[in-house]
């Protein structure tokens, strides 16, 4: 029986390069292996030249397994592949990004491997002889530390929660192939329409994010935020309440069940700061809150606060920025 | 058609953080008695999705049977009564001291055995995650145990003959996915508001029987579920801290406040 060591990472790409979240996973995997030993294996379920695999190696992988041929691969195929690689490499941890793919694959893989699983983790570290994952629960009102009774620990990791290490161009590793789709496999799900715009990582990569909530009082409030965003070079998001009210697209929802942002500046306008929302902006360096209610929870997390009507404050900010900026 | 909806009883997710106290040994936590126990909101929307399928079937809706199932303590009868009041036909409670201390795996295992007793079924609908632990594992884990496909994060669920068509709400946009029944679907908040039962429906639901099944009824030895069979341990709970001191910016006018804020942000080199 092999002793479990090392880390297996499900690697994903965005625009022909490892996604930022994948770089986070590899950075975390590297740190874990430096502390506890073992090698980092990255599974890249996309066929491509070795350029991406080499980037994964520079980011921390020792071995990259890529797909033999380019096929769309669903949760069931990914589960099979990861289970197969786990049986060969006996990792102490298996890391996936906490996104729609990770959330679909992790529960299946955990059942198949008999592994303990923790989702939406913000930290993973060795403690005594085991790995412990830190994750929020109760919509961020509590944090919990979870361990697996026996290795491997399977974890989905929140985007933006891990520091990305500088790629090391001198790192060397091996690249192998894995048969992605077994001969006997027939997909049980069919994607009949896809409305996803792959390049919309603007919220996650924005230096400044402005988010609006119920306090805007109407859909028009978001036009105001968009104007302010234009002046600041910011991206606009919304609270779940605002999205459920139909004021802003659900794809722009920030929070536990939406997108997670970690900008330098997060301007929360008319958002009370329910813990489910705060999960989505906990990584922000500085939070500025505008809210009519001085008791609003958002002020507990904010560095600067304005108690007032956002429909007066936001236009004043716009006016100030317009006059400060020379007309072109 | 038989639809099984999975529901969980949880403390009100909108309760203030101050209502949750971590125990001395950090192994557990207490929720203030003032906090109501509710059906997890995503599960309520899962039930709504099932009811909409029945509504959409028109007169044929009479042949759509909806069973609500929960694993929990005796108090979970309340969420099943709520499900019955909303329109579920039957309710099943998996309740046994042996289930205590379990994790998402042992819960999915017990549910999988219960599904075998509920056969034939065509569709299982669950919330995308329970709004207490926020794991999001039981639904898809159950699909894996039953060998079913799973379509997650549904905004809408339509059934056409033996085909289910699900619009998924993803962070990147929307996606339409089809699969043949039987299948497991999890729903997200984009599905929209669940219906609210009338007083009469609530009264009538209160008189409906709720089937209670123990581990033995499911053919599960006590040591195959609950704390004995969990695959994870919760080592401790921690109360998150906010160490931020908020500077409130005051002024006589919105213009003055806006100018002060922007100046502060520039001074701090944030802008």
XYZ file of C-alpha atoms in Angstrom:
599
model
C 0.000 0.000 0.000
C 1.511 3.273 -1.105
C 1.848 6.093 1.381
C -0.144 9.095 0.239
C 2.052 12.030 -0.641
C 1.988 14.938 -3.027
C -0.868 16.855 -4.539
C -3.046 16.303 -7.595
C -4.418 19.465 -9.226
C -7.147 19.782 -11.844
C -5.707 22.459 -14.152
C -7.871 24.619 -16.396
C -7.059 27.160 -19.024
C -8.406 30.528 -19.988
C -7.451 32.129 -23.292
C -4.782 29.507 -24.021
C -2.986 29.941 -20.718
C -3.403 28.438 -17.237
C -6.265 30.280 -15.543
C -5.397 32.531 -12.602
C -7.284 30.129 -10.304
C -5.158 27.246 -11.613
C -2.009 29.218 -10.824
C -3.381 29.688 -7.309
C -3.932 25.934 -6.921
C -0.435 25.123 -8.154
C 1.098 27.720 -5.836
C -0.781 26.164 -2.909
C 0.168 22.629 -4.024
C 3.840 23.644 -4.230
C 3.742 25.098 -0.705
C 2.104 21.927 0.653
C 4.688 19.697 -1.015
C 7.545 21.800 0.280
C 6.154 21.393 3.798
C 5.070 17.772 3.644
C 6.999 16.284 0.725
C 5.742 14.653 -2.430
C 5.280 15.834 -5.986
C 2.683 17.976 -7.724
C 0.740 16.336 -10.527
C -1.421 18.545 -12.730
C -4.158 17.039 -14.862
C -4.914 19.241 -17.860
C -8.082 17.905 -19.485
C -7.525 19.831 -22.681
C -5.443 18.817 -25.619
C -2.878 21.350 -26.636
C 0.769 21.835 -27.374
C 3.297 21.613 -24.582
C 3.319 25.391 -24.078
C 0.527 25.320 -21.475
C 1.965 22.220 -19.806
C 5.315 23.986 -19.533
C 3.635 26.975 -17.919
C 2.034 24.616 -15.386
C 5.492 23.207 -14.624
C 6.950 26.694 -14.117
C 4.069 27.408 -11.780
C 4.841 24.348 -9.658
C 3.810 21.084 -11.335
C 6.298 18.206 -11.460
C 4.215 16.123 -13.807
C 1.553 17.307 -16.229
C -0.896 14.826 -17.681
C -2.708 16.163 -20.724
C -5.576 14.786 -22.733
C -4.861 12.624 -25.721
C -7.358 14.335 -27.945
C -9.502 17.426 -27.751
C -13.003 16.538 -26.663
C -15.524 18.277 -24.495
C -15.294 16.579 -21.148
C -18.109 16.605 -18.641
C -18.109 16.070 -14.887
C -18.318 12.299 -15.278
C -15.283 12.101 -17.576
C -13.261 14.360 -15.288
C -14.257 12.235 -12.296
C -13.099 9.055 -14.052
C -9.777 10.598 -15.063
C -9.049 12.058 -11.631
C -9.958 8.747 -9.955
C -7.619 6.945 -12.333
C -4.726 9.345 -11.683
C -5.374 9.131 -7.932
C -5.092 5.341 -8.087
C -1.725 5.706 -9.816
C -0.202 8.580 -7.835
C -1.731 8.237 -4.316
C -1.842 11.979 -3.571
C -2.340 13.326 -0.042
C -4.549 16.072 -1.443
C -6.610 16.669 -4.560
C -7.299 20.299 -5.387
C -9.965 21.746 -7.672
C -11.106 25.312 -8.214
C -14.380 26.098 -6.437
C -16.319 26.926 -9.592
C -19.127 25.220 -11.484
C -16.772 22.456 -12.657
C -15.140 21.880 -9.276
C -18.516 21.886 -7.535
C -19.787 19.216 -9.953
C -16.726 16.983 -9.903
C -15.704 17.086 -6.209
C -18.788 15.322 -4.755
C -18.654 12.561 -7.386
C -14.934 12.031 -6.984
C -15.233 11.984 -3.182
C -17.891 9.263 -3.302
C -15.904 7.258 -5.835
C -12.648 7.463 -3.860
C -14.221 7.226 -0.418
C -12.408 10.489 0.311
C -13.243 13.268 2.725
C -14.130 16.458 0.922
C -14.237 20.152 1.849
C -15.617 22.755 -0.544
C -14.924 26.466 -0.917
C -11.705 26.321 1.117
C -9.721 29.483 1.759
C -6.661 27.832 3.313
C -5.152 24.349 3.526
C -2.213 23.544 5.767
C -0.570 20.515 7.382
C -1.389 20.031 11.044
C 0.283 17.144 12.893
C -0.034 14.213 10.515
C -2.926 15.480 8.436
C -4.075 18.295 6.198
C -6.613 20.737 7.566
C -8.822 22.867 5.336
C -10.263 26.172 6.479
C -13.636 27.096 5.036
C -16.442 29.524 5.799
C -19.904 28.229 6.641
C -23.238 29.787 7.633
C -22.778 32.259 4.821
C -19.478 33.414 6.277
C -20.713 33.819 9.850
C -18.427 31.016 10.984
C -15.193 29.455 9.828
C -14.594 25.741 10.218
C -11.521 23.562 10.002
C -12.096 20.247 8.262
C -9.862 17.225 7.928
C -10.285 13.939 6.099
C -10.265 10.809 8.256
C -7.871 9.214 5.795
C -6.015 10.679 2.833
C -6.540 12.017 0.319
C -8.236 15.238 1.347
C -10.291 16.444 -1.580
C -10.802 20.201 -1.623
C -12.280 22.870 -3.841
C -10.457 26.149 -3.305
C -12.026 29.588 -3.480
C -10.759 31.793 -6.275
C -8.647 34.685 -5.078
C -7.861 33.021 -1.744
C -4.301 31.947 -2.569
C -1.199 33.977 -3.343
C 0.178 33.196 -6.780
C 3.880 32.402 -6.608
C 6.197 33.882 -9.240
C 6.685 31.299 -12.023
C 10.103 29.658 -11.916
C 11.463 29.391 -15.471
C 14.188 26.995 -14.348
C 11.746 24.343 -13.112
C 11.697 21.088 -15.063
C 9.030 18.446 -15.137
C 7.579 15.681 -17.218
C 4.628 15.762 -19.566
C 2.503 12.689 -20.158
C -0.726 11.805 -21.883
C -3.850 10.240 -20.517
C -6.754 8.773 -22.460
C -9.546 11.173 -21.675
C -12.691 9.483 -22.853
C -12.951 5.728 -22.406
C -14.085 3.805 -25.476
C -17.323 2.739 -23.787
C -18.332 6.214 -22.640
C -21.434 7.975 -23.871
C -22.220 11.396 -22.432
C -25.546 11.441 -20.600
C -25.917 15.211 -20.804
C -26.129 17.379 -23.875
C -25.340 21.086 -23.879
C -27.921 22.470 -26.293
C -27.217 26.169 -25.834
C -24.387 28.107 -24.336
C -24.653 31.756 -23.410
C -21.438 32.018 -21.484
C -19.025 34.695 -22.406
C -15.661 33.173 -21.585
C -13.707 36.404 -21.356
C -15.818 38.020 -18.654
C -13.288 37.720 -15.870
C -13.444 41.517 -15.597
C -14.916 41.483 -12.078
C -12.275 39.094 -10.769
C -9.398 40.999 -12.323
C -10.643 44.546 -11.733
C -8.569 46.794 -9.487
C -11.716 48.620 -8.437
C -15.154 47.032 -8.089
C -18.345 49.002 -7.483
C -21.304 46.958 -6.266
C -24.896 48.058 -5.844
C -27.639 46.691 -3.634
C -31.206 47.241 -2.576
C -30.364 50.724 -1.321
C -30.154 51.913 -4.945
C -33.939 51.561 -4.891
C -34.297 51.031 -8.642
C -32.647 49.570 -11.694
C -31.673 53.106 -12.797
C -29.310 53.298 -9.843
C -27.002 50.959 -11.718
C -26.716 53.422 -14.658
C -25.286 55.831 -12.079
C -22.828 53.197 -10.834
C -21.800 52.426 -14.417
C -21.066 56.091 -15.025
C -18.952 56.226 -11.863
C -17.221 52.993 -12.888
C -16.360 54.495 -16.267
C -14.642 57.412 -14.537
C -12.728 55.174 -12.109
C -11.919 52.363 -14.526
C -13.927 50.029 -12.320
C -16.115 46.965 -12.911
C -19.726 46.886 -11.684
C -21.341 44.072 -9.724
C -24.445 43.668 -7.598
C -25.752 42.052 -4.454
C -27.977 39.009 -4.720
C -31.023 41.041 -3.686
C -30.460 43.492 -6.525
C -30.073 40.594 -8.982
C -33.149 38.765 -7.685
C -35.100 42.016 -8.110
C -34.006 42.035 -11.751
C -32.046 45.267 -11.492
C -28.771 43.739 -12.670
C -27.831 40.487 -14.440
C -27.331 37.437 -12.243
C -23.991 36.934 -13.946
C -22.802 40.064 -12.128
C -23.841 38.832 -8.684
C -21.145 39.062 -6.022
C -21.335 36.805 -3.004
C -21.466 33.265 -1.760
C -23.558 32.041 -4.671
C -22.085 34.431 -7.190
C -18.685 35.748 -8.036
C -15.833 36.312 -5.641
C -13.750 39.432 -6.143
C -10.563 40.649 -4.484
C -9.929 44.170 -5.783
C -7.778 46.917 -4.274
C -10.934 48.954 -3.704
C -14.474 47.686 -3.221
C -17.150 50.354 -3.188
C -20.376 48.934 -1.738
C -23.332 51.163 -2.531
C -26.638 50.524 -0.782
C -25.502 47.084 0.353
C -26.246 46.080 3.946
C -23.449 43.524 3.997
C -25.218 40.245 4.761
C -22.508 37.699 5.461
C -23.462 35.832 2.260
C -22.479 38.961 0.352
C -19.310 39.594 2.349
C -18.012 36.174 1.277
C -17.825 37.603 -2.230
C -15.690 40.608 -1.349
C -13.734 39.418 1.686
C -10.538 39.554 -0.370
C -10.870 43.274 -1.089
C -7.963 45.330 0.273
C -10.103 48.357 1.099
C -13.877 48.480 1.412
C -15.775 51.744 1.178
C -19.448 51.603 2.112
C -22.273 53.986 1.398
C -25.440 53.133 3.294
C -28.301 54.985 4.901
C -28.305 52.727 7.972
C -25.419 53.524 10.340
C -25.905 50.079 11.911
C -25.495 48.248 8.591
C -23.151 45.266 8.890
C -21.097 46.476 5.927
C -19.551 49.193 8.126
C -17.946 46.495 10.287
C -15.849 45.452 7.301
C -15.413 48.890 5.734
C -12.338 51.104 6.070
C -14.296 54.196 5.069
C -17.987 54.688 5.589
C -20.539 57.203 4.458
C -23.910 57.241 6.147
C -26.219 58.796 3.628
C -28.392 58.452 0.568
C -26.439 56.792 -2.215
C -28.577 58.625 -4.781
C -26.957 61.860 -3.573
C -23.452 60.579 -2.786
C -22.851 58.764 -6.086
C -23.784 61.757 -8.304
C -21.532 63.922 -6.119
C -18.651 61.502 -6.670
C -19.326 61.541 -10.424
C -19.431 65.332 -10.499
C -16.228 65.631 -8.503
C -14.346 63.195 -10.755
C -15.631 64.912 -13.896
C -14.468 68.344 -12.797
C -11.145 67.007 -11.530
C -10.478 65.411 -14.901
C -9.539 67.801 -17.707
C -12.009 67.619 -20.566
C -10.591 65.851 -23.597
C -44.043 10.921 -12.986
C -42.481 10.835 -9.527
C -40.314 13.746 -8.363
C -38.407 13.537 -5.085
C -37.323 16.839 -3.546
C -34.608 16.908 -0.875
C -35.103 19.462 1.879
C -33.085 20.371 4.953
C -33.985 22.221 8.122
C -31.460 24.889 9.061
C -31.231 27.902 11.378
C -32.469 31.077 9.660
C -29.566 32.010 7.344
C -30.356 35.693 7.830
C -29.845 35.493 11.594
C -27.178 37.943 12.767
C -23.675 36.570 13.305
C -24.021 37.487 16.984
C -26.724 34.813 17.330
C -24.126 32.100 16.747
C -21.741 31.307 19.592
C -18.793 28.953 19.276
C -18.474 26.500 22.211
C -15.492 26.672 24.599
C -13.875 23.583 23.071
C -14.533 24.970 19.555
C -15.935 21.578 18.507
C -19.434 22.897 18.130
C -21.530 26.018 18.262
C -24.866 27.156 19.623
C -27.524 29.093 17.815
C -29.609 31.501 19.930
C -33.082 30.172 20.718
C -34.562 33.297 19.133
C -33.347 32.105 15.724
C -36.046 30.307 13.788
C -35.471 26.959 12.131
C -36.445 27.083 8.467
C -36.341 25.124 5.265
C -33.045 25.929 3.540
C -33.998 28.589 0.942
C -32.458 26.743 -2.023
C -34.435 23.640 -1.029
C -37.628 25.672 -0.949
C -36.803 26.731 -4.504
C -36.138 23.075 -5.379
C -39.687 22.319 -4.272
C -40.936 25.289 -6.272
C -39.176 23.864 -9.346
C -41.010 20.554 -8.845
C -44.366 22.328 -8.431
C -43.764 24.345 -11.607
C -43.164 21.112 -13.518
C -46.512 19.834 -12.269
C -48.213 23.160 -13.121
C -46.709 23.147 -16.617
C -48.134 19.676 -17.263
C -51.666 21.101 -17.124
C -54.346 18.410 -16.668
C -51.595 15.755 -16.875
C -50.142 17.318 -13.739
C -52.442 15.085 -11.732
C -50.119 12.201 -12.529
C -47.083 14.068 -11.201
C -46.358 12.887 -7.683
C -44.025 14.961 -5.530
C -42.344 13.480 -2.456
C -40.413 15.710 -0.071
C -37.657 13.990 1.887
C -35.470 15.222 4.706
C -32.792 13.763 6.936
C -32.858 15.394 10.325
C -34.177 15.381 13.825
C -37.833 15.235 14.868
C -38.047 19.015 14.470
C -37.489 18.585 10.711
C -41.161 17.543 10.511
C -41.798 21.286 10.348
C -40.003 21.730 7.021
C -41.776 18.670 5.638
C -45.116 20.151 6.717
C -44.114 23.324 4.906
C -43.317 21.238 1.814
C -46.706 19.510 2.048
C -48.404 22.892 2.432
C -46.624 24.180 -0.677
C -47.989 21.221 -2.617
C -45.912 18.079 -2.068
C -48.018 14.897 -1.984
C -45.937 12.826 0.411
C -43.250 13.435 2.998
C -40.509 11.199 4.357
C -38.279 11.938 7.336
C -35.074 9.978 7.820
C -34.638 10.243 11.563
C -32.396 8.178 13.801
C -29.878 8.959 16.540
C -27.447 6.882 14.474
C -27.419 9.646 11.834
C -26.012 12.185 14.331
C -22.554 13.526 13.649
C -22.647 12.426 10.040
C -21.242 14.335 7.084
C -22.311 14.899 3.503
C -21.270 11.354 2.591
C -23.294 9.580 5.289
C -26.269 11.811 4.490
C -26.042 10.988 0.785
C -25.702 7.290 1.652
C -28.861 7.268 3.784
C -30.745 9.214 1.100
C -29.598 6.731 -1.562
C -31.090 3.830 0.400
C -34.291 5.793 0.901
C -34.461 6.480 -2.850
C -34.467 2.734 -3.424
C -37.588 2.525 -1.243
C -39.205 5.390 -3.170
C -38.786 3.737 -6.573
C -39.880 4.232 -9.209
C -38.746 7.856 -9.410
C -37.887 10.018 -12.410
C -36.368 13.181 -11.066
C -34.583 14.225 -7.875
C -34.391 17.948 -7.165
C -32.285 19.529 -4.421
C -31.024 22.980 -3.505
C -27.553 23.830 -4.806
C -26.285 23.792 -1.209
C -27.746 23.984 2.274
C -27.502 27.530 3.564
C -25.961 26.407 6.868
C -22.786 24.483 6.069
C -22.725 25.619 2.424
C -20.960 22.423 1.316
C -23.063 21.675 -1.767
C -22.101 17.990 -1.737
C -25.149 15.887 -0.874
C -27.066 16.349 -4.133
C -24.322 15.398 -6.590
C -22.936 12.832 -4.118
C -26.353 11.158 -4.152
C -26.363 11.173 -7.968
C -22.991 9.417 -7.923
C -24.222 6.785 -5.439
C -27.297 6.151 -7.583
C -25.347 6.218 -10.847
C -27.375 9.145 -12.167
C -26.329 12.180 -14.187
C -26.528 15.470 -12.295
C -27.307 18.919 -13.667
C -26.473 21.643 -11.163
C -27.435 25.280 -10.560
C -30.737 25.303 -12.380
C -32.506 28.544 -13.180
C -35.382 26.635 -14.752
C -36.307 22.978 -15.101
C -38.618 21.672 -17.829
C -39.699 18.117 -18.473
C -40.747 17.081 -21.972
C -41.639 13.396 -22.157
C -38.569 11.570 -20.901
C -36.253 14.534 -21.445
C -35.372 17.138 -18.851
C -34.155 20.526 -20.029
C -32.331 22.689 -17.522
C -31.176 26.258 -17.856
C -28.095 26.604 -15.669
C -27.069 29.884 -14.061
C -23.288 30.009 -14.106
C -20.927 32.766 -13.053
C -20.021 33.146 -16.737
C -23.587 33.214 -18.052
C -26.270 30.678 -18.872
C -26.202 27.220 -20.352
C -29.003 24.928 -21.507
C -28.439 21.252 -20.764
C -30.610 18.249 -21.616
C -30.616 14.759 -20.225
C -32.880 11.752 -20.192
C -34.754 10.893 -17.012
C -33.944 9.793 -14.373
C -31.622 12.610 -13.391
C -30.723 14.717 -10.368
C -31.018 18.508 -10.627
C -29.861 21.132 -8.137
C -31.414 24.598 -8.231
C -29.972 28.024 -7.555
C -31.601 31.239 -6.341
C -32.062 32.402 -9.950
C -35.085 30.075 -10.083
C -37.082 32.805 -8.390
C -39.377 33.112 -5.412
C -41.147 30.030 -4.097
C -44.924 30.156 -3.654
C -46.273 30.864 -0.225
C -48.848 28.383 1.077
C -52.242 29.665 2.187
C -53.457 29.205 5.737
C -55.845 26.526 4.492
C -53.030 24.633 2.799
C -50.980 24.850 5.977
C -53.858 23.529 8.085
C -54.421 20.651 5.673
C -50.683 19.832 5.564
C -50.613 19.640 9.355
C -52.969 16.660 9.204
C -51.031 14.745 6.554
C -48.944 11.803 7.735
C -45.146 11.934 7.520
C -43.354 8.608 7.034
C -40.412 8.223 9.411
C -37.634 5.811 8.462
C -34.754 4.787 10.720
C -31.322 3.504 9.700
C -32.621 -0.057 10.202
C -35.592 0.661 7.909
C -33.030 1.610 5.248
C -31.040 -1.563 5.863
C -28.144 0.468 7.236
C -26.231 -0.807 10.291
C -25.803 1.956 12.887
C -22.045 2.043 12.333
C -22.432 2.642 8.576
C -23.931 6.108 9.075
C -23.503 9.153 11.311
C -20.283 9.987 13.129
C -19.060 6.385 12.874
C -18.921 6.423 9.079
C -18.220 10.083 8.287
C -15.246 10.685 6.040
C -14.452 14.096 7.445
C -13.993 15.582 10.890
C -14.746 19.150 11.838
C -11.715 19.987 13.947
C -12.977 23.308 15.196
C -15.171 26.312 14.544
C -13.808 29.834 14.544
C -15.642 33.117 14.699
C -14.280 35.334 11.913
C -13.041 38.703 13.084
C -13.222 42.010 11.385
C -10.253 44.025 12.498
C -11.210 46.997 10.397
C -11.899 50.306 12.067
C -14.334 52.262 9.941
C -13.642 55.959 9.434
C -16.987 57.622 8.917
C -16.799 60.544 6.551
C -19.053 63.442 7.420
C -19.796 66.728 5.783
C -22.423 69.374 5.245
C -23.253 68.304 1.725
C -22.957 65.288 -0.535
C -20.384 67.278 -2.559
C -18.218 67.843 0.492
C -18.462 64.189 1.569
C -17.598 63.021 -1.941
C -14.583 65.348 -2.099
C -13.331 64.204 1.312
C -13.685 60.524 0.418
C -11.821 60.918 -2.868
C -9.069 62.921 -1.157
C -8.681 60.218 1.520
C -8.494 57.488 -1.098
C -5.867 59.451 -3.025
C -3.856 60.091 0.159
C -3.934 56.357 0.906
C -2.800 55.753 -2.695
C -5.872 53.635 -3.336
C -6.880 55.915 -6.186
